Tab-separated table of C-alpha atoms and ligand atoms in Angstrom:
chain	number	residue	atom	x	y	z
A	19	MET	CA	-9.955	31.778	-26.907
A	20	ARG	CA	-11.311	33.829	-24.259
A	21	PRO	CA	-8.758	33.753	-20.836
A	22	VAL	CA	-9.335	31.126	-18.289
A	23	GLY	CA	-6.293	32.699	-16.239
A	24	PHE	CA	-3.283	31.032	-17.358
A	25	ASN	CA	-0.623	33.257	-15.980
A	26	PHE	CA	2.711	31.546	-17.034
A	27	ASN	CA	6.462	32.630	-15.980
A	28	ASN	CA	8.504	29.874	-17.250
A	29	SER	CA	11.747	29.696	-15.103
A	30	TYR	CA	13.118	25.864	-16.325
A	31	THR	CA	14.023	27.230	-19.748
A	32	SER	CA	16.443	29.329	-18.463
A	33	LEU	CA	18.453	25.994	-17.366
A	34	THR	CA	21.315	24.600	-19.903
A	35	GLN	CA	19.747	23.891	-22.822
A	36	PHE	CA	21.039	20.166	-23.099
A	37	MET	CA	18.586	19.451	-20.251
A	38	MET	CA	15.575	20.102	-22.372
A	39	ALA	CA	14.287	19.811	-25.996
A	40	LYS	CA	11.224	22.566	-27.087
A	41	VAL	CA	9.041	21.167	-28.915
A	42	LEU	CA	5.067	21.048	-29.594
A	43	PRO	CA	2.213	18.859	-29.056
A	44	THR	CA	0.979	16.958	-31.744
A	45	LYS	CA	-1.767	18.023	-33.139
A	46	VAL	CA	-5.142	15.400	-32.718
A	47	LYS	CA	-7.997	14.393	-34.553
A	48	ASP	CA	-10.917	14.413	-32.581
A	49	PRO	CA	-10.282	15.896	-29.382
A	50	LYS	CA	-12.761	15.185	-26.762
A	51	LEU	CA	-12.608	16.097	-23.043
A	52	VAL	CA	-13.674	12.975	-20.652
A	53	LEU	CA	-12.810	14.814	-16.831
A	54	LEU	CA	-12.201	18.280	-15.815
A	55	ASN	CA	-11.479	18.901	-12.121
A	56	HIS	CA	-13.339	21.964	-11.418
A	57	ASP	CA	-11.912	21.820	-7.716
A	58	LEU	CA	-8.231	21.934	-9.006
A	59	ALA	CA	-9.008	24.680	-11.404
A	60	LYS	CA	-10.176	26.637	-8.740
A	61	GLN	CA	-7.362	26.393	-6.176
A	62	LEU	CA	-4.923	27.308	-9.871
A	63	GLY	CA	-6.932	30.536	-10.041
A	64	LEU	CA	-8.669	28.982	-13.442
A	65	ASP	CA	-11.892	29.555	-14.767
A	66	PHE	CA	-12.868	27.360	-17.767
A	67	SER	CA	-16.540	28.584	-18.001
A	68	SER	CA	-16.421	30.669	-20.659
A	69	LEU	CA	-15.386	27.775	-22.992
A	70	ASN	CA	-17.474	25.659	-24.714
A	71	ASP	CA	-17.177	21.812	-25.040
A	72	SER	CA	-15.047	22.051	-28.539
A	73	GLN	CA	-12.853	24.692	-26.984
A	74	LEU	CA	-11.993	22.536	-24.012
A	75	ALA	CA	-11.154	19.745	-25.558
A	76	GLN	CA	-8.845	21.751	-28.182
A	77	LEU	CA	-6.855	23.047	-25.238
A	78	PHE	CA	-6.728	19.957	-23.654
A	79	THR	CA	-5.105	17.912	-26.027
A	80	GLY	CA	-2.739	20.584	-27.257
A	81	ASN	CA	-5.059	21.529	-30.511
A	82	THR	CA	-4.489	25.237	-28.838
A	83	LEU	CA	-1.831	26.251	-26.592
A	84	PRO	CA	-2.532	28.737	-24.034
A	85	GLU	CA	-0.805	32.545	-24.124
A	86	GLY	CA	2.346	32.055	-22.652
A	87	SER	CA	3.079	28.810	-22.933
A	88	GLU	CA	6.662	27.647	-23.974
A	89	PRO	CA	6.146	23.748	-24.161
A	90	ILE	CA	9.405	21.641	-23.693
A	91	ALA	CA	10.277	18.047	-23.001
A	92	GLN	CA	12.444	17.719	-20.021
A	93	ALA	CA	15.541	15.405	-20.316
A	94	TYR	CA	16.409	13.489	-17.561
A	95	ALA	CA	18.211	9.644	-16.630
A	96	GLY	CA	16.628	7.354	-14.006
A	97	HIS	CA	17.996	3.591	-12.840
A	98	GLN	CA	15.366	1.387	-14.083
A	99	PHE	CA	15.139	-1.563	-11.585
A	100	GLY	CA	18.965	-0.447	-10.862
A	101	HIS	CA	19.932	-0.001	-14.376
A	102	LEU	CA	21.396	3.416	-15.170
A	103	VAL	CA	19.304	4.827	-18.582
A	104	ILE	CA	19.133	7.499	-20.344
A	105	LEU	CA	15.458	9.056	-20.576
A	106	GLY	CA	13.318	12.230	-21.034
A	107	ASP	CA	10.281	12.850	-21.436
A	108	GLY	CA	9.322	10.394	-24.046
A	109	ARG	CA	5.385	11.095	-24.315
A	110	ALA	CA	4.972	14.284	-22.001
A	111	ILE	CA	5.364	18.266	-22.374
A	112	VAL	CA	5.766	20.919	-20.010
A	113	LEU	CA	3.308	23.710	-21.215
A	114	GLY	CA	5.171	25.931	-18.623
A	115	GLU	CA	4.965	26.943	-15.012
A	116	HIS	CA	1.595	28.571	-13.913
A	117	ILE	CA	1.732	30.752	-11.428
A	118	THR	CA	-1.593	30.882	-9.300
A	119	PRO	CA	-3.237	33.663	-7.658
A	120	ASP	CA	-1.550	33.010	-4.158
A	121	LYS	CA	1.919	33.260	-6.348
A	122	LYS	CA	2.455	29.075	-6.040
A	123	ARG	CA	4.814	27.551	-8.915
A	124	TYR	CA	2.977	24.786	-10.815
A	125	ASP	CA	3.897	22.827	-14.127
A	126	ILE	CA	1.329	22.293	-16.384
A	127	GLN	CA	2.057	19.011	-18.161
A	128	PHE	CA	0.618	16.976	-20.760
A	129	LYS	CA	1.219	13.276	-20.943
A	130	GLY	CA	0.380	11.463	-24.311
A	131	SER	CA	0.793	14.520	-26.066
A	132	GLY	CA	3.308	12.487	-29.149
A	133	ARG	CA	6.831	12.333	-30.131
A	134	THR	CA	9.631	14.543	-28.516
A	135	PRO	CA	13.493	13.862	-29.009
A	136	TYR	CA	13.485	11.416	-25.908
A	137	SER	CA	10.711	8.860	-27.451
A	138	ARG	CA	13.733	6.242	-28.151
A	139	GLY	CA	11.164	3.927	-29.848
A	140	GLY	CA	8.073	4.870	-28.555
A	141	ASP	CA	5.333	6.647	-30.237
A	142	GLY	CA	5.143	9.268	-27.173
A	143	LYS	CA	1.096	8.899	-26.959
A	144	ALA	CA	-1.144	7.184	-24.448
A	145	ALA	CA	-4.133	5.145	-23.858
A	146	LEU	CA	-7.242	6.080	-21.951
A	147	GLY	CA	-7.133	3.809	-19.396
A	148	PRO	CA	-3.589	4.463	-17.843
A	149	MET	CA	-4.365	8.335	-18.314
A	150	LEU	CA	-7.614	7.598	-16.472
A	151	ARG	CA	-5.897	5.341	-13.806
A	152	GLU	CA	-3.187	8.070	-12.918
A	153	TYR	CA	-6.569	10.801	-12.604
A	154	ILE	CA	-8.148	8.672	-10.241
A	155	ILE	CA	-5.042	7.367	-8.193
A	156	SER	CA	-3.597	10.788	-7.965
A	157	GLU	CA	-6.911	12.720	-7.127
A	158	ALA	CA	-7.250	9.685	-4.381
A	159	MET	CA	-3.854	10.588	-3.119
A	160	TYR	CA	-4.686	14.488	-2.561
A	161	ASN	CA	-8.289	13.531	-0.942
A	162	LEU	CA	-5.962	11.149	1.372
A	163	ASN	CA	-3.714	14.360	2.079
A	164	ILE	CA	-0.889	12.598	1.084
A	165	ARG	CA	1.793	14.932	-1.294
A	166	THR	CA	1.235	14.064	-4.794
A	167	THR	CA	1.299	15.595	-8.616
A	168	ARG	CA	-2.321	16.100	-9.376
A	169	SER	CA	-4.765	15.886	-12.852
A	170	LEU	CA	-6.528	18.967	-14.375
A	171	ALA	CA	-8.167	16.667	-17.328
A	172	VAL	CA	-8.190	13.770	-19.175
A	173	ALA	CA	-9.057	14.234	-23.310
A	174	THR	CA	-9.439	11.725	-25.710
A	175	THR	CA	-7.774	12.061	-29.268
A	176	GLY	CA	-10.280	10.524	-31.641
A	177	GLU	CA	-6.720	8.147	-32.469
A	178	ASN	CA	-6.155	4.576	-31.611
A	179	VAL	CA	-3.072	3.742	-29.822
A	180	MET	CA	-1.300	0.645	-30.723
A	181	ARG	CA	-0.275	-1.564	-27.793
A	182	ASP	CA	-1.640	-5.503	-27.559
A	183	THR	CA	-4.747	-4.405	-28.713
A	184	VAL	CA	-6.115	-1.197	-30.492
A	185	LEU	CA	-6.714	1.191	-27.601
A	186	LEU	CA	-8.390	4.869	-27.430
A	187	GLY	CA	-6.002	7.194	-27.264
A	188	ALA	CA	-5.912	10.102	-24.794
A	189	ILE	CA	-3.957	13.064	-23.115
A	190	LEU	CA	-3.741	13.759	-19.428
A	191	THR	CA	-2.816	17.481	-18.094
A	192	ARG	CA	-0.841	16.913	-15.052
A	193	VAL	CA	-0.122	19.644	-12.606
A	194	ALA	CA	3.392	19.242	-10.354
A	195	GLU	CA	5.123	21.207	-8.074
A	196	SER	CA	7.814	20.697	-10.802
A	197	HIS	CA	8.998	17.984	-12.553
A	198	ILE	CA	12.552	17.594	-11.172
A	199	ARG	CA	13.005	13.877	-10.537
A	200	VAL	CA	16.529	12.317	-8.771
A	201	GLY	CA	17.099	11.126	-12.515
A	202	THR	CA	17.469	14.795	-13.291
A	203	PHE	CA	20.422	15.334	-11.310
A	204	GLU	CA	21.683	11.691	-12.430
A	205	TYR	CA	21.286	13.033	-16.004
A	206	VAL	CA	23.272	16.308	-15.174
A	207	ALA	CA	25.904	14.681	-13.084
A	208	ILE	CA	26.680	12.560	-16.074
A	209	LYS	CA	27.857	15.242	-17.835
A	210	LYS	CA	30.538	16.113	-15.280
A	211	ASP	CA	29.936	19.815	-15.476
A	212	LEU	CA	30.203	21.201	-12.244
A	213	GLN	CA	28.448	24.896	-13.101
A	214	ILE	CA	25.789	23.274	-14.869
A	215	LEU	CA	25.191	20.767	-11.722
A	216	LYS	CA	25.437	23.710	-9.191
A	217	LYS	CA	23.127	25.544	-11.384
A	218	LEU	CA	20.310	22.652	-11.028
A	219	LEU	CA	20.889	22.562	-7.452
A	220	GLN	CA	20.625	26.103	-7.184
A	221	TYR	CA	17.448	26.266	-9.062
A	222	SER	CA	15.992	22.916	-7.097
A	223	ILE	CA	16.684	25.014	-3.997
A	224	GLU	CA	14.717	28.446	-4.893
A	225	ARG	CA	11.807	26.227	-5.965
A	226	HIS	CA	11.765	23.700	-3.220
A	227	TYR	CA	13.696	24.622	-0.386
A	228	PRO	CA	13.849	28.195	0.052
A	229	GLU	CA	14.391	28.359	3.231
A	230	ILE	CA	17.938	27.172	2.938
A	231	LYS	CA	19.150	29.357	-0.019
A	232	ASP	CA	21.360	31.815	1.826
A	233	LEU	CA	23.297	29.091	3.479
A	234	ASP	CA	26.816	28.604	2.656
A	235	LYS	CA	26.774	24.840	2.555
A	236	GLN	CA	23.771	24.035	0.705
A	237	ALA	CA	24.075	20.798	-1.168
A	238	PRO	CA	24.110	18.550	2.400
A	239	GLU	CA	21.416	20.422	3.921
A	240	PHE	CA	19.562	19.820	0.194
A	241	LEU	CA	20.264	15.894	0.489
A	242	LYS	CA	18.547	16.077	3.774
A	243	LEU	CA	15.624	17.866	2.938
A	244	VAL	CA	14.840	15.813	-0.066
A	245	MET	CA	15.082	12.849	2.214
A	246	GLU	CA	12.926	14.179	5.347
A	247	ARG	CA	10.296	14.810	2.601
A	248	GLN	CA	10.684	11.298	1.466
A	249	ILE	CA	10.484	9.601	4.678
A	250	ASP	CA	7.284	11.364	5.043
A	251	LEU	CA	5.831	10.654	1.826
A	252	ILE	CA	6.899	6.924	1.867
A	253	ILE	CA	5.317	6.672	5.480
A	254	ASP	CA	2.224	7.870	4.354
A	255	TRP	CA	2.156	5.456	1.718
A	256	MET	CA	2.595	2.720	4.251
A	257	ARG	CA	-0.460	4.171	6.237
A	258	VAL	CA	-2.759	3.922	2.981
A	259	GLY	CA	-0.934	0.608	1.714
A	260	PHE	CA	-0.034	2.269	-1.189
A	261	ILE	CA	2.032	0.717	-3.948
A	262	HIS	CA	3.902	3.065	-6.500
A	263	GLY	CA	5.010	-0.074	-8.403
A	264	VAL	CA	7.727	1.668	-10.128
A	265	MET	CA	10.154	3.366	-7.933
A	266	ASN	CA	12.835	3.805	-10.377
A	267	THR	CA	14.500	6.958	-9.728
A	268	ASP	CA	13.282	8.769	-12.708
A	269	ASN	CA	9.899	8.463	-10.867
A	270	MET	CA	11.405	10.043	-7.832
A	271	ALA	CA	10.424	13.645	-7.615
A	272	ILE	CA	12.740	16.109	-5.758
A	273	SER	CA	9.433	17.705	-4.610
A	274	GLY	CA	8.500	14.916	-2.359
A	275	GLU	CA	5.701	14.694	-4.461
A	276	SER	CA	4.108	11.220	-5.640
A	277	ILE	CA	4.359	11.034	-9.166
A	278	ASP	CA	3.935	8.454	-12.203
A	279	PHE	CA	1.469	6.194	-11.909
A	280	GLY	CA	1.912	3.761	-13.629
A	281	PRO	CA	1.445	0.272	-12.450
A	282	CYS	CA	0.473	1.570	-9.052
A	283	ALA	CA	-2.283	0.208	-6.692
A	284	PHE	CA	-3.817	0.060	-3.150
A	285	MET	CA	-2.855	-3.292	-1.302
A	286	ASP	CA	-6.194	-5.113	-0.564
A	287	HIS	CA	-4.743	-7.974	2.441
A	288	TYR	CA	-2.279	-6.706	4.322
A	289	ASP	CA	1.058	-8.602	2.813
A	290	PRO	CA	4.527	-6.772	2.917
A	291	LYS	CA	5.265	-8.759	-0.178
A	292	THR	CA	2.382	-7.586	-2.378
A	293	VAL	CA	2.981	-7.044	-6.204
A	294	PHE	CA	0.915	-5.734	-8.707
A	295	SER	CA	3.434	-4.771	-10.962
A	296	SER	CA	3.739	-7.648	-13.943
A	297	ILE	CA	7.016	-6.087	-14.809
A	298	ASP	CA	8.445	-6.697	-11.391
A	299	HIS	CA	8.990	-10.233	-11.344
A	300	GLN	CA	11.851	-10.045	-8.124
A	301	GLY	CA	9.644	-7.878	-5.996
A	302	ARG	CA	12.136	-5.367	-5.976
A	303	TYR	CA	9.159	-2.834	-5.436
A	304	ALA	CA	7.046	-4.878	-3.117
A	305	PHE	CA	5.167	-2.535	-0.681
A	306	GLY	CA	7.285	-3.364	2.213
A	307	ASN	CA	10.506	-2.786	0.544
A	308	GLN	CA	9.163	1.075	-0.236
A	309	PRO	CA	11.482	2.353	2.716
A	310	THR	CA	14.684	0.330	1.641
A	311	ILE	CA	14.073	1.322	-2.512
A	312	ALA	CA	13.582	5.215	-1.120
A	313	GLN	CA	16.644	5.121	0.302
A	314	TRP	CA	18.685	3.645	-2.369
A	315	ASN	CA	16.822	6.141	-4.970
A	316	LEU	CA	18.394	8.865	-2.411
A	317	ALA	CA	21.724	7.121	-2.624
A	318	ARG	CA	21.606	7.924	-6.569
A	319	LEU	CA	20.822	11.521	-5.813
A	320	ALA	CA	23.775	11.948	-3.466
A	321	ASP	CA	26.208	10.037	-5.938
A	322	ALA	CA	24.783	12.513	-8.492
A	323	ILE	CA	25.352	15.874	-6.705
A	324	LEU	CA	29.235	14.327	-4.799
A	325	PRO	CA	30.925	16.917	-5.866
A	326	LEU	CA	28.961	19.649	-4.332
A	327	LEU	CA	28.827	17.679	-0.627
A	328	ASP	CA	32.397	19.135	0.057
A	329	GLU	CA	35.315	20.215	-1.920
A	330	ASP	CA	37.212	17.454	-0.783
A	331	GLN	CA	35.950	14.319	-2.248
A	332	ASN	CA	37.194	11.985	0.344
A	333	LYS	CA	35.079	14.221	2.681
A	334	ALA	CA	32.271	14.087	0.414
A	335	MET	CA	31.608	11.005	0.439
A	336	GLU	CA	31.595	10.822	4.098
A	337	VAL	CA	29.041	13.519	4.492
A	338	GLY	CA	26.740	11.653	1.840
A	339	GLU	CA	27.067	8.502	3.430
A	340	GLU	CA	26.350	10.024	6.913
A	341	ILE	CA	23.308	11.371	5.850
A	342	ILE	CA	21.956	8.433	3.767
A	343	HIS	CA	22.811	6.138	6.809
A	344	SER	CA	20.748	8.399	8.961
A	345	PHE	CA	17.607	7.507	6.515
A	346	LYS	CA	16.693	3.832	8.475
A	347	GLU	CA	16.897	5.304	11.835
A	348	LYS	CA	14.691	8.520	11.456
A	349	TYR	CA	12.525	6.162	9.127
A	350	GLU	CA	11.570	3.523	11.686
A	351	LYS	CA	11.197	6.451	14.377
A	352	LYS	CA	8.228	7.667	11.922
A	353	PHE	CA	6.962	4.789	10.625
A	354	HIS	CA	6.453	3.481	15.241
A	355	GLN	CA	4.856	7.139	15.246
A	356	MET	CA	2.628	6.792	12.448
A	357	MET	CA	1.401	2.797	13.338
A	358	LYS	CA	0.556	4.536	17.321
A	359	ARG	CA	-1.433	7.146	15.492
A	360	LYS	CA	-3.208	4.626	13.375
A	361	LEU	CA	-4.375	2.779	16.600
A	362	GLY	CA	-5.332	5.343	18.434
A	363	PHE	CA	-2.084	5.500	21.414
A	364	ILE	CA	-1.022	8.905	22.587
A	365	THR	CA	1.102	8.218	25.069
A	366	ASP	CA	4.099	6.154	24.643
A	367	GLU	CA	4.126	2.921	26.561
A	368	ALA	CA	6.944	0.258	26.413
A	369	GLU	CA	4.616	-2.544	24.742
A	370	ASP	CA	3.691	-0.471	22.098
A	371	ALA	CA	6.237	-1.685	19.594
A	372	VAL	CA	5.224	-5.434	20.135
A	373	LEU	CA	1.273	-4.675	19.856
A	374	ILE	CA	1.949	-2.821	16.764
A	375	GLN	CA	4.275	-5.873	15.310
A	376	GLU	CA	1.544	-8.404	17.037
A	377	LEU	CA	-1.147	-6.325	14.731
A	378	LEU	CA	0.948	-6.573	11.224
A	379	ASP	CA	1.704	-10.480	12.209
A	380	ILE	CA	-2.038	-11.224	12.450
A	381	MET	CA	-2.881	-9.563	9.853
A	382	GLU	CA	-0.191	-11.288	7.576
A	383	LYS	CA	-0.981	-14.578	8.673
A	384	ASN	CA	-4.777	-14.036	8.154
A	385	LYS	CA	-4.762	-12.303	5.016
A	386	LEU	CA	-6.504	-9.678	6.759
A	387	ASP	CA	-7.818	-6.785	4.870
A	388	TYR	CA	-5.431	-3.631	5.721
A	389	ILE	CA	-8.114	-0.800	5.507
A	390	ASN	CA	-10.796	-2.621	6.655
A	391	THR	CA	-9.131	-3.713	10.175
A	392	PHE	CA	-8.061	-0.556	10.937
A	393	ARG	CA	-11.830	0.191	10.631
A	394	ASP	CA	-13.042	-2.512	12.364
A	395	LEU	CA	-11.166	-1.369	15.298
A	396	MET	CA	-12.171	2.194	15.431
A	397	ASN	CA	-15.902	0.873	15.030
A	398	GLU	CA	-14.977	-1.722	17.931
A	399	LYS	CA	-16.312	-4.142	15.944
A	400	ILE	CA	-13.987	-7.246	15.582
A	401	ALA	CA	-15.332	-9.984	13.381
A	402	GLY	CA	-13.735	-13.719	13.918
A	403	GLU	CA	-11.553	-14.913	16.519
A	404	ASN	CA	-8.124	-13.863	14.674
A	405	LEU	CA	-8.224	-10.234	16.192
A	406	LYS	CA	-9.899	-11.134	19.654
A	407	ASP	CA	-6.693	-11.372	21.603
A	408	PHE	CA	-5.270	-8.240	19.778
A	409	TYR	CA	-8.552	-6.575	20.641
A	410	ASN	CA	-8.462	-6.954	24.354
A	411	LYS	CA	-4.723	-5.986	24.667
A	412	TRP	CA	-5.317	-2.781	22.514
A	413	THR	CA	-8.604	-2.069	24.940
A	414	GLN	CA	-6.470	-2.550	27.167
A	415	ARG	CA	-3.943	-0.661	25.988
A	416	ILE	CA	-5.806	2.483	24.938
A	417	ASN	CA	-7.496	2.301	28.758
A	418	LYS	CA	-4.311	2.972	30.261
A	419	GLN	CA	-3.483	5.871	28.844
A	420	ASN	CA	-6.710	7.813	30.433
A	421	ARG	CA	-7.862	9.919	27.817
A	422	GLU	CA	-11.442	10.596	26.581
A	423	LYS	CA	-12.368	8.231	23.948
A	424	ARG	CA	-13.087	10.954	21.203
A	425	GLU	CA	-9.939	12.088	21.709
A	426	VAL	CA	-8.699	8.836	20.436
A	427	LEU	CA	-10.907	7.973	17.841
A	428	ASP	CA	-10.506	11.151	16.294
A	429	LEU	CA	-7.000	10.522	16.370
A	430	MET	CA	-7.631	6.996	14.473
A	431	ARG	CA	-9.995	8.724	11.694
A	432	LYS	CA	-7.425	11.158	10.661
A	433	ASN	CA	-4.883	8.410	10.156
A	434	ASN	CA	-7.169	5.624	8.848
A	435	PRO	CA	-9.144	6.113	5.438
A	436	VAL	CA	-12.158	4.318	5.087
A	437	VAL	CA	-12.351	3.983	1.674
A	438	ILE	CA	-9.524	3.512	-1.196
A	439	PRO	CA	-9.402	3.061	-4.826
A	440	ARG	CA	-10.073	-0.528	-4.418
A	441	ASN	CA	-8.577	-2.349	-7.831
A	442	HIS	CA	-11.496	-4.096	-8.633
A	443	LYS	CA	-13.523	-0.424	-8.511
A	444	VAL	CA	-10.836	0.783	-10.672
A	445	GLU	CA	-10.988	-1.809	-13.386
A	446	GLN	CA	-14.844	-1.694	-13.460
A	447	SER	CA	-14.480	2.169	-14.060
A	448	LEU	CA	-12.112	2.066	-16.859
A	449	LYS	CA	-13.597	-1.121	-18.486
A	450	GLU	CA	-16.607	0.804	-18.724
A	451	ALA	CA	-15.183	4.231	-19.733
A	452	ASN	CA	-13.216	2.208	-22.735
A	453	GLU	CA	-16.742	1.635	-23.676
A	454	LYS	CA	-17.369	5.706	-23.825
A	455	ASN	CA	-19.658	5.175	-20.510
A	456	PHE	CA	-18.267	7.534	-17.654
A	457	LEU	CA	-20.607	7.374	-14.726
A	458	SER	CA	-18.798	4.708	-13.252
A	459	ILE	CA	-15.769	6.621	-12.973
A	460	ASN	CA	-17.399	9.866	-11.521
A	461	ASN	CA	-19.001	7.594	-9.096
A	462	LEU	CA	-15.895	6.369	-8.212
A	463	LEU	CA	-14.009	9.828	-8.296
A	464	ASN	CA	-16.951	11.097	-5.686
A	465	ALA	CA	-16.483	8.277	-3.545
A	466	LEU	CA	-12.782	9.228	-3.086
A	467	LYS	CA	-13.529	12.637	-2.089
A	468	ASP	CA	-13.698	12.270	1.603
A	469	PRO	CA	-11.801	9.735	2.789
A	470	TYR	CA	-11.947	9.601	6.267
A	471	THR	CA	-15.371	9.915	6.989
A	472	GLU	CA	-17.931	7.295	7.063
A	473	HIS	CA	-20.978	8.043	4.441
A	474	SER	CA	-23.616	6.048	2.883
A	475	ASP	CA	-22.112	6.807	-0.695
A	476	ILE	CA	-19.212	4.968	0.024
A	477	ILE	CA	-20.796	1.402	1.328
A	478	LEU	CA	-20.279	-0.025	-2.028
A	479	TYR	CA	-16.401	0.893	-2.520
A	480	GLN	CA	-15.317	-0.128	1.434
A	481	GLN	CA	-15.658	-3.845	0.156
A	482	ALA	CA	-12.091	-6.110	-0.835
A	483	ALA	CA	-12.176	-7.389	-4.245
A	484	PRO	CA	-13.847	-10.995	-4.434
A	485	GLU	CA	-11.616	-13.730	-3.786
A	486	SER	CA	-11.269	-14.202	-7.819
A	487	ASP	CA	-8.741	-10.939	-7.795
A	488	LYS	CA	-6.462	-12.244	-6.001
A	489	LYS	CA	-3.851	-12.458	-8.876
A	490	TYR	CA	-4.800	-8.547	-9.468
A	491	LYS	CA	-2.221	-7.638	-12.036
A	492	THR	CA	-1.313	-3.854	-13.135
A	493	PHE	CA	0.758	-2.720	-16.313
A	494	CYS	CA	2.867	0.387	-17.252
A	495	GLY	CA	0.527	2.932	-19.062
A	496	THR	CA	3.342	2.523	-21.897
B	55	AMP	P1	7.176	5.462	-17.267
B	55	AMP	O1	7.000	4.182	-17.140
B	55	AMP	O2	5.933	6.318	-17.699
B	55	AMP	O3	8.032	6.283	-16.300
B	55	AMP	O4	8.070	5.797	-18.313
B	55	AMP	C1	9.551	5.365	-18.411
B	55	AMP	C2	10.388	6.552	-19.825
B	55	AMP	O5	9.639	5.744	-21.019
B	55	AMP	C3	10.590	7.597	-19.830
B	55	AMP	O6	11.419	8.226	-20.056
B	55	AMP	C4	8.888	7.920	-21.106
B	55	AMP	O7	8.429	9.373	-21.175
B	55	AMP	C5	9.119	6.791	-21.560
B	55	AMP	N1	7.627	6.755	-22.209
B	55	AMP	C6	6.966	5.704	-21.961
B	55	AMP	N2	5.834	5.331	-22.729
B	55	AMP	C7	6.454	6.227	-23.862
B	55	AMP	C8	5.582	6.264	-25.309
B	55	AMP	N3	4.733	5.676	-25.763
B	55	AMP	N4	6.488	7.351	-26.224
B	55	AMP	C9	7.883	7.340	-25.868
B	55	AMP	N5	8.302	7.456	-24.497
B	55	AMP	C10	7.780	6.652	-23.526
B	56	MG	MG1	8.229	8.033	-15.143
């Protein structure tokens, strides 16, 4: 195969062997490339133009492996809906770490490439629908300027995958700063081997938080930095109405990237209780619960690294608790600032908190669309009586700060997307893709490329789902 620019340098394999298993992707019958992310390839310094369709399909299903790859499945544990379980990559294989021309390190991972020692009862495979869904949502998140793993390609395998029905098998190629999860630390903590735990901490710091690598007391600083990134991430999710859907600790990345897009979806009408996932019966991962759950997950990270927070274990508990307790105040402060930006508030005014709450209450009570409400505000086109009173107060508040209208609108435009992957549009494109028609999905991906700018191509993608879609349900792609 001609070189495409893969430049592997695999560091994870230097960690303790019980944290991973060497395993090759299972060869597939009849590979076909469905999507290839040219923009991402370029950013990674990869050029696939010398490969023909068949070679591309072989590459993105693992039938041929790029030179320098050393495929592994990673072990991890995780609290799933509150219960600790030993997991690991049951249907994913990391090919290796690619170093870009500008020296950034990314995991290249296959999802759906066959059984591994961590597959438990599963078949290690993935169906086309969920892999395309991850592609759509992760790329949408990237374009929304939200930290996320990305999707380089989707290829079908030519094999059937048995779920409730027979589905087309597919493999997603995922790109991530790393796949170290809170659950990776939990997995190592269960072993109760301080040296291994230290080594994982060291490794994670070098890879994601090198700014603290020369400090004496690293563990508390690490916990604080992971927390900061998670807060920023959740704030971004809340800003655009994203519901992850399954925020188990194995689905929370130490890098602060959004990861593992299973039953995730964007909220349409504003309601903090919104849950789409068919398995989340209690609403544990509802839209409005996401900050609380992030804090809970970070507490599990604190538990896992407790022996490293301080040599004195009582002191370690104190240190951990203090950091975790600071979450709420930090989060609320950032949430307030984020909402102010959405509303175009540049100065600080005493009434801001009340105004923000008033708008949220009106949207919830009247089931107003989260995205389109802010869009209407930006366009100064308020339809209906519900928002009239608020609109007058908002106008007064905007006038009070004595700033150019342009400056206010610029701020709002940067923070309020005018298009998101609407559930009905995603479903429609997946349905057609399952019938091997990929036009809708490509149109959708195009419409989501520049989500902060109004233009004629997105009009069809801006409308909320028809009333019949209100009971929208999503499923884990397992
Ligand atoms: P997820 O819900 O995708 O985060 O997956 C949770 C756990 O189940 C992870 O350890 C996965 O690797 C594993 N898993 C999910 N689907 C499969 C499958 N089809 N075969 C084997 N393991 C799976
Ligand atoms: Mg997962």
